Coordinates of C-alpha atoms in Angstrom, one line a residue:
M32 CA -2.4 59.4 64.0
E33 CA -2.6 56.5 65.4
D34 CA -4.1 53.7 62.6
T35 CA -7.0 51.8 64.6
T36 CA -7.7 50.0 61.5
A37 CA -8.4 46.3 62.7
V38 CA -7.2 43.3 60.9
V39 CA -9.3 40.2 61.0
T40 CA -8.1 36.5 59.5
I41 CA -11.0 34.5 58.3
Q42 CA -10.5 30.8 56.8
I43 CA -12.2 30.7 53.8
S44 CA -11.5 26.9 52.8
P45 CA -12.1 24.3 55.0
A46 CA -10.9 21.5 52.3
N47 CA -7.6 21.2 54.6
D48 CA -8.9 21.6 58.0
D49 CA -8.2 18.7 60.1
K50 CA -12.0 18.8 61.5
Y51 CA -13.6 19.0 58.1
L52 CA -11.3 15.6 56.7
A53 CA -12.2 13.5 60.0
L54 CA -15.9 14.3 58.9
K55 CA -15.7 13.9 55.3
T56 CA -14.2 10.4 56.2
E57 CA -17.2 9.5 58.7
V58 CA -19.7 11.1 56.2
E59 CA -18.4 8.4 54.0
G60 CA -18.9 5.7 56.1
L61 CA -21.8 6.1 57.2
C62 CA -23.4 6.4 53.7
R63 CA -22.0 3.4 52.5
S64 CA -23.0 1.3 55.4
I65 CA -26.7 2.9 55.2
E66 CA -26.9 2.1 51.3
G67 CA -25.5 -0.9 51.5
M68 CA -27.3 -2.4 54.2
T69 CA -30.9 -4.7 53.1
V70 CA -33.8 -4.0 55.6
D71 CA -35.5 -7.5 56.2
S72 CA -35.9 -8.1 59.8
H73 CA -36.4 -5.6 62.8
S74 CA -33.0 -5.9 63.7
A75 CA -31.9 -4.1 60.6
V76 CA -34.4 -1.2 61.3
A77 CA -32.9 -0.7 64.3
R78 CA -29.0 -1.0 62.7
I79 CA -30.1 1.0 59.9
T80 CA -32.2 3.8 62.6
E81 CA -28.7 3.6 64.3
D82 CA -26.6 4.6 61.9
V83 CA -28.9 7.2 60.7
N84 CA -29.2 8.7 64.0
L85 CA -25.5 8.9 63.9
A86 CA -25.5 10.7 60.2
Q87 CA -27.1 13.0 62.0
K88 CA -25.5 13.8 65.3
T89 CA -22.4 14.2 62.1
G90 CA -24.8 16.2 60.8
N91 CA -25.3 18.3 63.2
Q92 CA -21.2 18.5 63.9
I93 CA -21.2 19.8 60.1
E94 CA -23.1 22.2 60.3
K95 CA -21.3 23.6 63.6
L96 CA -18.0 24.1 61.9
R97 CA -19.9 25.4 58.8
K98 CA -21.3 27.8 60.4
A99 CA -17.4 28.7 62.1
Y100 CA -16.5 29.1 58.8
K101 CA -19.5 31.4 57.0
D102 CA -20.5 33.4 59.9
P103 CA -17.4 35.6 59.9
L104 CA -17.9 36.1 56.3
V105 CA -21.5 36.7 57.0
Q106 CA -21.0 39.2 59.5
Y107 CA -17.8 40.9 57.3
G108 CA -20.3 41.2 54.4
K109 CA -23.1 42.7 56.2
Q110 CA -20.5 45.3 57.7
I111 CA -18.8 45.9 54.1
D112 CA -22.9 46.3 53.2
A113 CA -23.8 48.9 56.1
A114 CA -21.0 50.8 55.0
F115 CA -21.7 51.0 51.3
K116 CA -25.4 51.7 51.8
P117 CA -25.0 55.3 52.8
L118 CA -23.3 56.1 49.1
S119 CA -25.3 54.2 47.3
E120 CA -28.8 54.9 48.7
P121 CA -28.8 58.5 47.9
I122 CA -27.8 57.7 44.5
E123 CA -31.0 55.0 43.9
N124 CA -33.0 57.8 45.8
A125 CA -32.0 60.8 43.8
R126 CA -32.6 58.5 40.0
Q127 CA -36.1 57.5 41.7
V128 CA -36.9 61.8 42.1
A129 CA -35.4 62.4 38.8
S130 CA -37.6 59.7 37.4
K131 CA -40.8 61.2 39.4
K132 CA -40.2 64.8 37.8
I133 CA -39.3 63.3 34.5
V134 CA -42.8 61.2 34.3
G135 CA -44.4 64.5 35.6
Y136 CA -43.4 67.1 33.1
N137 CA -44.5 64.3 30.9
N138 CA -47.8 63.7 32.3
I139 CA -48.3 67.8 32.3
Q140 CA -47.6 67.3 28.7
R141 CA -49.9 64.2 28.1
A142 CA -52.6 66.4 29.8
E143 CA -51.6 69.9 27.4
Q144 CA -52.2 66.7 24.8
A145 CA -55.2 65.8 25.2
R146 CA -56.8 69.3 26.1
I147 CA -55.4 70.5 22.5
A148 CA -56.8 67.3 21.0
D149 CA -60.6 67.9 22.4
E150 CA -60.1 71.4 21.5
N151 CA -59.5 70.5 17.8
A152 CA -62.1 68.2 17.9
R153 CA -64.2 70.8 18.9
K154 CA -63.3 73.0 16.3
A155 CA -63.6 70.6 13.7
R156 CA -67.3 69.5 14.7
E157 CA -68.1 73.3 15.0
A158 CA -66.5 73.6 11.2
A159 CA -68.1 70.8 9.8
E160 CA -71.9 71.7 11.4
L161 CA -71.8 75.4 9.8
Q162 CA -70.7 73.8 6.4
Q163 CA -73.6 71.8 6.4
M164 CA -75.6 74.5 7.3
I165 CA -73.8 76.6 4.6
N166 CA -74.3 73.4 2.1
E167 CA -78.2 72.9 3.2
E168 CA -78.4 77.6 2.3
N169 CA -77.1 76.9 -0.8
E170 CA -78.9 74.2 -1.9
R171 CA -82.2 76.7 -1.1
I172 CA -80.2 79.2 -2.6
R173 CA -79.8 77.2 -6.5
Q174 CA -83.7 76.2 -6.3
Q175 CA -83.8 80.1 -6.4
Q176 CA -81.5 81.4 -9.4
K177 CA -82.5 81.4 -12.6
V178 CA -80.3 80.5 -15.4
D179 CA -80.4 81.8 -18.8
T180 CA -80.7 79.4 -21.4
E181 CA -79.1 81.9 -24.0
T182 CA -76.0 82.9 -22.0
G183 CA -75.9 80.5 -19.1
E184 CA -75.3 83.6 -16.8
I185 CA -77.0 82.6 -12.8
T186 CA -78.8 85.2 -12.0
G187 CA -80.4 85.5 -8.1
P188 CA -78.8 85.9 -5.0
E189 CA -75.0 84.7 -4.8
L190 CA -73.9 81.4 -3.2
I191 CA -72.2 81.7 0.4
A192 CA -68.6 80.3 0.2
P193 CA -67.0 77.6 1.9
E194 CA -66.2 77.5 5.5
P195 CA -62.5 77.9 6.1
E196 CA -60.2 75.2 7.4
P197 CA -59.8 76.1 10.8
E198 CA -56.7 76.5 12.5
Y199 CA -55.5 73.6 14.7
V200 CA -52.7 73.6 16.9
A201 CA -49.8 71.3 17.1
P202 CA -50.0 69.4 20.3
P203 CA -46.9 69.5 22.8
P204 CA -44.5 66.6 22.7
V205 CA -43.7 64.2 24.6
V206 CA -39.8 63.5 26.4
Q207 CA -39.6 59.7 25.4
K208 CA -35.9 59.4 25.3
A209 CA -33.5 62.3 26.0
T210 CA -29.9 61.6 25.3
T211 CA -26.6 63.0 26.9
E212 CA -23.1 62.4 26.5
L213 CA -23.4 60.3 29.4
G214 CA -26.1 57.9 28.7
S215 CA -29.6 58.6 28.1
A216 CA -33.7 58.6 29.9
T217 CA -36.2 56.5 27.9
E218 CA -39.6 56.3 29.1
K219 CA -41.9 53.6 28.7
M220 CA -45.1 52.4 30.0
V221 CA -45.1 49.3 32.6
P222 CA -48.4 47.8 33.1
K223 CA -49.4 48.0 36.7
F224 CA -52.4 46.3 38.2
R225 CA -54.7 45.6 41.6
L226 CA -56.9 43.1 42.7
V227 CA -61.1 44.1 42.0
D228 CA -62.4 41.3 42.5
I229 CA -60.7 37.5 42.6
T230 CA -63.8 35.0 41.8
K231 CA -63.6 36.7 38.0
V232 CA -59.6 36.1 37.9
P233 CA -58.6 32.8 35.5
A234 CA -57.4 30.0 37.6
S235 CA -54.4 30.2 35.5
H236 CA -53.3 33.4 37.5
L237 CA -54.1 32.1 40.9
L238 CA -51.5 30.6 42.9
L239 CA -52.5 28.0 45.3
N240 CA -50.9 28.6 49.0
E241 CA -49.3 25.5 49.5
R242 CA -48.3 26.5 53.2
T243 CA -51.9 26.8 53.9
V244 CA -52.7 23.7 52.1
K245 CA -49.9 21.6 54.1
A246 CA -51.3 23.4 57.6
V247 CA -54.6 22.2 57.4
L248 CA -53.7 18.9 56.1
S249 CA -51.4 18.3 59.6
G250 CA -54.0 19.6 61.3
G251 CA -56.1 16.5 60.5
V252 CA -58.3 18.0 57.3
R253 CA -58.8 15.3 54.4
E254 CA -61.1 17.2 51.9
I255 CA -60.8 20.4 50.1
P256 CA -62.7 20.9 47.2
G257 CA -60.1 20.6 44.5
L258 CA -57.3 18.7 45.3
E259 CA -56.8 14.8 45.8
I260 CA -55.5 14.2 48.6
W261 CA -54.0 10.9 49.6
E262 CA -51.3 9.0 52.1
E263 CA -48.2 8.3 51.8
A264 CA -45.2 6.2 54.5
D265 CA -43.2 8.7 56.2
I266 CA -39.6 7.6 58.2
S267 CA -39.4 10.4 61.2
F268 CA -35.6 10.0 62.5
R269 CA -34.8 11.4 66.3
A270 CA -30.9 11.6 67.6
K271 CA -30.5 11.1 70.6

């Protein structure tokens, strides 16, 4: 069978690329010029602006060369990810299915624990109520009994025997950790939340939407409750 595997040569390091080296020299010269220039006149503003505009054009060339190196790698990486996705996704899905099944089983166990706890509590409550009735009845019986002062013999109706302790059912255990030769599965309770009333959420848990704030400031808004707003000078350069 004919091998149709494609061989692709991808440049990884630009360090020895003539285009890269030329751009590096140009960047170093422009940066030295801009950093060493004193702006003390209109003509100086024009000169430094010219250098920055040139630097921006150089930046465009740098970005073009950077993409020429990176884009093939990115595309190759996407192809690799796409090739392995059919293998990794089913495993992750299977893990989630197994997790749901274990949690489902434990939820059944927890529901049974709650039912048994309620049943045991009912038995204890009924036993306590019955014992209270027996105690009250025995108190009336004691008042009817007579004690012979010479023999100490008690005559009259007999006291009612105490109510035996009810039989309680042991609740079924929840599997918090299952250990096998290959590893283990551990259940832990993970806190979740949903928003109910944002007005009651402490300010420390709220995040300022800076994108929205910047958008309304760009639209001319200069007063927002709770924010201090001021203006600072900024220079916008545009290369022709």
